[in-house]
C-alpha cells in the first residue's frame, strides 16, 4: 500500500474505504485479544513452578539464622531475603526492607507515611496547603493513581531517551518547596523503554531542591528484565543511592523492586532500599501496621533464585520467550507504519512495553477502533496524570501476555486501526 | 506455705527471705523462658505442613473460576477464599475482602483510609481537631499502637466478663462526635479471655453515636480458637454485622479475622467483612495501593482447610496441644496464689492468654523480678493505651509458645515473683 501521508483526498477516501472493510472483517471474527497490561504469559509463569515446592516441610522452614519462618516476627525480612533483594536493588542488604507481594504497596505506603507523619523530621505533607509531584510522561498509570489518591497535584515532565527532561525538573524543584517527589522508572521505563543516562541520574541526585524532604521514588521495576543476553545489548543504570550520597543528599531516594515479573506476579516478593536513616524510620512506622511479611515466601524465593547469577539465568529464560514477541511487534510496526507520517515508536532492549506515538489527536480513536475489532489496548491517556494526554498521541503496547500467534493477529488489527485514524485525520484537515 | 496475706510483719520478712533465696536459685540457673507473646508452639505449626504442598504445579494454580492465580489480578480475593474466610468472619462471601498475611495490616489500613479520606462521605479524620477512640482495657497492645501512631486520643473503658462496660461506652459516644471508633476482640478477648454477651453486642450496634462515622473495629482474632471440643464448653458471640443491620446502623462495623493462629502466623491469610457500601469503598481505595494479594496462598488455604468443618477439625488439633498448657497454668495459679489476697485470674475457654490481676502497684515489679530470673513476660502496662496501667496490676500470661515442661518451670519462677512482690508490698504498708 502506498503511503497514506502522500495521498490526495480521493486516494485517501478510497484507502479509508478499503481499511474500513478490513476493519469490519476483523470485527466480524469476534476476536478477544489483549495488548493492554504488562502481564507475563503462561509460559513465563511455568518457568517458576519449582518455586512452589521450594519450601515443603517443617525442617525446610528454618532461615539461615535459625528463625522458624512459620511463626510471627522478622519485620524487615530474612537476612538471606535481604541479600537476594539487595542484588536486584543494587544496594547493601542492610539497607533493604523486604515487604509483601507488591512493590506498588511499598510505594503507596511510603507516600502515605510521608503524608501522615513527614520524614526525618519534616512536616507531614498532609499539613501543607499543597503538595506537588513530578510525573515524567508518558509514565505508569498506577504511580499516578497513588499521588492522585492523596490529592497531590501532579506536574507532567517530558521524558526523553535519557530520562526526564532535566532542565524542566531542575527548574520545577529549585524554588518550589511544595514539590515533594518524582516518579521514576529508571530502566526500560514504562512505557517508552528508555533508560536514564548517568548524567540524568547524577542531576537528579545533585540538583538543588527547595524541599529538603524531596524524594525520588525510584521504581526499578525492570532492573533485570533485559531482552538480550549479550551484556553489550543490555541497558545499565547508575545507582541512585550512590549518586545521592556522592552529591551530599543521602536521604533523597527510595528504591523499589519486586520479583513480580521474575517469578509470579500474584505471589512474588517486593522490597525497598533507602539510606540507613530512612530505613530506620520506615521500620519503626511499618512495625505499627504489621508484625512481619510472609517469610515462607521469602525463603521460597531465596531457594529458587539463589543470587544475582541465579536471577540473571532465570531472566534469560524469560527473555527467550519475550524477545520474539517484541521483535514481532517492531517488525509489524516497521512494515505497517514506516511511511505513515507522524507515527514513531520505541525500540526497547528490555522491560514490558513498546510506546507508539501516533499523530496528535488520534490515540483515543485508535484504541476505540481496536476495541470495536476485539483488541483491548491500554486506555489512551492512561500514561498521563489524570489520564489526560494533551496531545492524544501516546499508546502503550504490551506484547507479553498473548501467545505469539495471537499477538500477530492483534497487531494486524491494531495497525489497521492506526491507519484508519490517520487517514480520517488527514481527510478532516 | 501459709498465706502471705495473713502474716504479721516478722512472718512476712522471714517468708520474703525464703522467697528471695528461691528467686536467687532460679536466677542462678540461667533460664531463658518466655511467656510474653501469643505465638503458637512449633508442634502447632507442624499441624499445617500439608499447606506448603497444597499448590505445587501450574495446573494446580487455577481457581474455581479458571483464574490463573500465578498472574496479576483479583483485588479482593478468590471466590473460594472469600467463602473460606466468610466462614471465619460469620458473614456472606460477597461481604468479604481477602487481604495479605496480616489482619493487623487490614486494621491499620482501615484506620488510615478513614484518617486520610473519611468514610462513606464523612470528613477525613485527619482534618478534625481531635479524634478519640475507645479502648477496652486490658486490651491488645498492637491495637493501641495503631491509634497512637495517628495521634488519636485513646480513652480506656473497663472490660467486664461480658465485654466493655457499656454504660461507660454509651456515655462516651453519645455526645462527643470526636469519638470515632472502638477496638473490640469479641471472643476470648486478648488478654482477659472474656466473650462479649449478646446484650453487649446489641448495645454496641444500637447505641446512639454523635459521630455518624463511628466504627466498631471487630477483631475476631480468636473466633475459632476454642480450648474444648464440646460445644457446651465453647463461647459463642453474636454477629456484630447482623446486630448493626437490625439496629439500623448497617455501616458501623469492620470485622477482621485471619488464619495466623490457624495455619502459620508468618504465612497465613487475613480478611475483613463489612457492609456492601463499606466493602465497595474499601475495594476502590485498596486498589490504588495494590493489584492484588497473594492468590496462591489463598488457594493453599482453601485446599488445606476446605470449609468451616475443616477449620473446626483443624482447630481441635490445636486445642489438644493448648489445653494442657492452659490447664497447667491455671492449676499452678490456683495452687500458688489462691490464698494471696488481691490476686485473681481469668479462666478462658479459648484464645491465647490468661490475665493475672495482681495487687495494685505490683505488676511492674513482678515482671522485673521474672526478667531477673530468666522469664520474659509481656511488659506490665502493655495491655493499656500508652502502656500506662493506672493500677499497675494487669499481667498477661501467654502459655502457648513454651513446651509444657518449660511452661511448668516458667510458672514456678513467675509465682515466686508474684509472692515476693506481694510480700514486699505488705511489708511497705
mmCIF file of N, CA and C in Angstrom, chain A residues 191-247:
data_model
loop_
_atom_site.group_PDB
_atom_site.id
_atom_site.type_symbol
_atom_site.label_atom_id
_atom_site.label_comp_id
_atom_site.label_asym_id
_atom_site.label_seq_id
_atom_site.Cartn_x
_atom_site.Cartn_y
_atom_site.Cartn_z
ATOM 1 N N UNK A 191 6.179 3.714 29.869
ATOM 2 C CA UNK A 191 6.068 2.784 28.752
ATOM 3 C C UNK A 191 7.091 2.996 27.634
ATOM 4 N N UNK A 192 7.978 3.977 27.707
ATOM 5 C CA UNK A 192 8.755 4.257 26.481
ATOM 6 C C UNK A 192 10.060 3.480 26.392
ATOM 7 N N UNK A 193 10.361 2.661 27.412
ATOM 8 C CA UNK A 193 11.513 1.783 27.322
ATOM 9 C C UNK A 193 12.854 2.452 27.523
ATOM 10 N N UNK A 194 12.851 3.756 27.782
ATOM 11 C CA UNK A 194 14.110 4.487 27.929
ATOM 12 C C UNK A 194 14.802 4.124 29.236
ATOM 13 N N UNK A 195 16.121 4.258 29.227
ATOM 14 C CA UNK A 195 16.908 4.073 30.447
ATOM 15 C C UNK A 195 17.615 5.385 30.753
ATOM 16 N N UNK A 196 17.549 5.790 32.018
ATOM 17 C CA UNK A 196 18.128 7.073 32.411
ATOM 18 C C UNK A 196 19.638 7.049 32.168
ATOM 19 N N UNK A 197 20.151 8.121 31.564
ATOM 20 C CA UNK A 197 21.595 8.245 31.374
ATOM 21 C C UNK A 197 22.263 8.533 32.717
ATOM 22 N N UNK A 198 23.567 8.268 32.788
ATOM 23 C CA UNK A 198 24.312 8.575 34.014
ATOM 24 C C UNK A 198 24.158 10.040 34.388
ATOM 25 N N UNK A 199 24.160 10.885 33.361
ATOM 26 C CA UNK A 199 24.053 12.319 33.617
ATOM 27 C C UNK A 199 22.701 12.653 34.261
ATOM 28 N N UNK A 200 21.639 12.026 33.770
ATOM 29 C CA UNK A 200 20.315 12.247 34.348
ATOM 30 C C UNK A 200 20.296 11.827 35.819
ATOM 31 N N UNK A 201 20.845 10.649 36.096
ATOM 32 C CA UNK A 201 20.848 10.141 37.477
ATOM 33 C C UNK A 201 21.613 11.106 38.378
ATOM 34 N N UNK A 202 22.773 11.565 37.905
ATOM 35 C CA UNK A 202 23.577 12.484 38.730
ATOM 36 C C UNK A 202 22.868 13.824 38.930
ATOM 37 N N UNK A 203 22.179 14.290 37.898
ATOM 38 C CA UNK A 203 21.415 15.531 38.039
ATOM 39 C C UNK A 203 20.331 15.386 39.093
ATOM 40 N N UNK A 204 19.588 14.282 39.003
ATOM 41 C CA UNK A 204 18.510 14.059 39.982
ATOM 42 C C UNK A 204 19.070 14.056 41.394
ATOM 43 N N UNK A 205 20.227 13.442 41.554
ATOM 44 C CA UNK A 205 20.827 13.318 42.879
ATOM 45 C C UNK A 205 21.353 14.645 43.399
ATOM 46 N N UNK A 206 21.845 15.471 42.493
ATOM 47 C CA UNK A 206 22.588 16.659 42.929
ATOM 48 C C UNK A 206 21.797 17.957 42.854
ATOM 49 N N UNK A 207 20.706 17.980 42.097
ATOM 50 C CA UNK A 207 20.019 19.261 41.855
ATOM 51 C C UNK A 207 19.552 19.892 43.169
ATOM 52 N N UNK A 208 19.666 21.218 43.263
ATOM 53 C CA UNK A 208 19.167 21.895 44.464
ATOM 54 C C UNK A 208 17.642 21.813 44.509
ATOM 55 N N UNK A 209 17.108 21.398 45.669
ATOM 56 C CA UNK A 209 15.663 21.280 45.840
ATOM 57 C C UNK A 209 15.216 22.218 46.953
ATOM 58 N N UNK A 210 14.171 22.969 46.686
ATOM 59 C CA UNK A 210 13.627 23.843 47.727
ATOM 60 C C UNK A 210 13.122 23.018 48.906
ATOM 61 N N UNK A 211 12.536 21.867 48.628
ATOM 62 C CA UNK A 211 12.030 20.999 49.698
ATOM 63 C C UNK A 211 13.151 20.083 50.176
ATOM 64 N N UNK A 212 13.484 20.201 51.452
ATOM 65 C CA UNK A 212 14.525 19.326 51.980
ATOM 66 C C UNK A 212 14.070 17.866 51.987
ATOM 67 N N UNK A 213 12.760 17.670 52.087
ATOM 68 C CA UNK A 213 12.228 16.298 52.107
ATOM 69 C C UNK A 213 11.740 15.858 50.722
ATOM 70 N N UNK A 214 12.334 16.427 49.665
ATOM 71 C CA UNK A 214 12.061 15.951 48.314
ATOM 72 C C UNK A 214 12.555 14.514 48.200
ATOM 73 N N UNK A 215 11.731 13.649 47.601
ATOM 74 C CA UNK A 215 12.094 12.233 47.493
ATOM 75 C C UNK A 215 11.934 11.727 46.059
ATOM 76 N N UNK A 216 12.962 11.025 45.594
ATOM 77 C CA UNK A 216 12.912 10.349 44.302
ATOM 78 C C UNK A 216 12.368 8.942 44.534
ATOM 79 N N UNK A 217 11.204 8.647 43.981
ATOM 80 C CA UNK A 217 10.633 7.296 44.074
ATOM 81 C C UNK A 217 11.142 6.508 42.871
ATOM 82 N N UNK A 218 12.135 5.684 43.132
ATOM 83 C CA UNK A 218 12.954 5.023 42.115
ATOM 84 C C UNK A 218 12.434 3.604 41.922
ATOM 85 N N UNK A 219 11.467 3.457 41.037
ATOM 86 C CA UNK A 219 10.803 2.171 40.837
ATOM 87 C C UNK A 219 11.551 1.377 39.778
ATOM 88 N N UNK A 220 12.529 0.617 40.233
ATOM 89 C CA UNK A 220 13.360 -0.124 39.286
ATOM 90 C C UNK A 220 12.688 -1.450 38.927
ATOM 91 N N UNK A 221 11.486 -1.311 38.377
ATOM 92 C CA UNK A 221 10.621 -2.467 38.118
ATOM 93 C C UNK A 221 11.218 -3.438 37.108
ATOM 94 N N UNK A 222 12.066 -2.913 36.221
ATOM 95 C CA UNK A 222 12.595 -3.747 35.127
ATOM 96 C C UNK A 222 14.114 -3.878 35.211
ATOM 97 N N UNK A 223 14.617 -3.853 36.439
ATOM 98 C CA UNK A 223 16.069 -3.814 36.660
ATOM 99 C C UNK A 223 16.798 -4.993 36.036
ATOM 100 N N UNK A 224 16.182 -6.162 36.012
ATOM 101 C CA UNK A 224 16.873 -7.349 35.467
ATOM 102 C C UNK A 224 16.136 -7.892 34.241
ATOM 103 N N UNK A 225 15.292 -7.053 33.639
ATOM 104 C CA UNK A 225 14.369 -7.519 32.609
ATOM 105 C C UNK A 225 14.874 -7.166 31.214
ATOM 106 N N UNK A 226 16.059 -7.694 30.900
ATOM 107 C CA UNK A 226 16.655 -7.492 29.580
ATOM 108 C C UNK A 226 15.994 -8.404 28.553
ATOM 109 N N UNK A 227 16.015 -7.954 27.301
ATOM 110 C CA UNK A 227 15.523 -8.816 26.214
ATOM 111 C C UNK A 227 16.662 -9.583 25.559
ATOM 112 N N UNK A 228 17.898 -9.120 25.783
ATOM 113 C CA UNK A 228 19.045 -9.738 25.110
ATOM 114 C C UNK A 228 20.070 -10.202 26.136
ATOM 115 N N UNK A 229 20.710 -11.304 25.848
ATOM 116 C CA UNK A 229 21.639 -11.898 26.808
ATOM 117 C C UNK A 229 23.012 -11.236 26.780
ATOM 118 N N UNK A 230 23.366 -10.729 25.617
ATOM 119 C CA UNK A 230 24.685 -10.107 25.473
ATOM 120 C C UNK A 230 24.724 -8.802 26.269
ATOM 121 N N UNK A 231 25.702 -8.699 27.166
ATOM 122 C CA UNK A 231 25.793 -7.523 28.037
ATOM 123 C C UNK A 231 25.834 -6.223 27.228
ATOM 124 N N UNK A 232 26.412 -6.286 26.026
ATOM 125 C CA UNK A 232 26.514 -5.076 25.210
ATOM 126 C C UNK A 232 25.146 -4.594 24.743
ATOM 127 N N UNK A 233 24.178 -5.501 24.769
ATOM 128 C CA UNK A 233 22.822 -5.120 24.354
ATOM 129 C C UNK A 233 21.893 -4.897 25.543
ATOM 130 N N UNK A 234 22.473 -4.828 26.728
ATOM 131 C CA UNK A 234 21.668 -4.608 27.926
ATOM 132 C C UNK A 234 21.885 -3.189 28.436
ATOM 133 N N UNK A 235 20.800 -2.515 28.835
ATOM 134 C CA UNK A 235 20.941 -1.183 29.421
ATOM 135 C C UNK A 235 21.412 -1.314 30.874
ATOM 136 N N UNK A 236 22.190 -0.357 31.303
ATOM 137 C CA UNK A 236 22.586 -0.283 32.708
ATOM 138 C C UNK A 236 22.232 1.096 33.223
ATOM 139 N N UNK A 237 21.868 1.155 34.492
ATOM 140 C CA UNK A 237 21.536 2.457 35.059
ATOM 141 C C UNK A 237 22.385 2.672 36.296
ATOM 142 N N UNK A 238 22.837 3.903 36.463
ATOM 143 C CA UNK A 238 23.653 4.260 37.624
ATOM 144 C C UNK A 238 22.807 4.101 38.885
ATOM 145 N N UNK A 239 23.431 3.709 39.976
ATOM 146 C CA UNK A 239 22.687 3.573 41.229
ATOM 147 C C UNK A 239 22.359 4.952 41.808
ATOM 148 N N UNK A 240 21.066 5.189 41.998
ATOM 149 C CA UNK A 240 20.644 6.496 42.525
ATOM 150 C C UNK A 240 21.119 6.694 43.961
ATOM 151 N N UNK A 241 21.249 5.593 44.696
ATOM 152 C CA UNK A 241 21.700 5.695 46.093
ATOM 153 C C UNK A 241 23.113 6.241 46.162
ATOM 154 N N UNK A 242 24.003 5.617 45.392
ATOM 155 C CA UNK A 242 25.392 6.070 45.378
ATOM 156 C C UNK A 242 25.479 7.507 44.881
ATOM 157 N N UNK A 243 24.699 7.816 43.837
ATOM 158 C CA UNK A 243 24.726 9.175 43.280
ATOM 159 C C UNK A 243 24.268 10.190 44.322
ATOM 160 N N UNK A 244 23.232 9.856 45.083
ATOM 161 C CA UNK A 244 22.721 10.785 46.105
ATOM 162 C C UNK A 244 23.752 10.969 47.221
ATOM 163 N N UNK A 245 24.396 9.886 47.610
ATOM 164 C CA UNK A 245 25.425 10.019 48.654
ATOM 165 C C UNK A 245 26.569 10.907 48.171
ATOM 166 N N UNK A 246 27.007 10.657 46.933
ATOM 167 C CA UNK A 246 28.116 11.460 46.388
ATOM 168 C C UNK A 246 27.756 12.936 46.319
ATOM 169 N N UNK A 247 26.475 13.192 46.045
ATOM 170 C CA UNK A 247 26.050 14.589 45.884
ATOM 171 C C UNK A 247 25.739 15.242 47.223
#
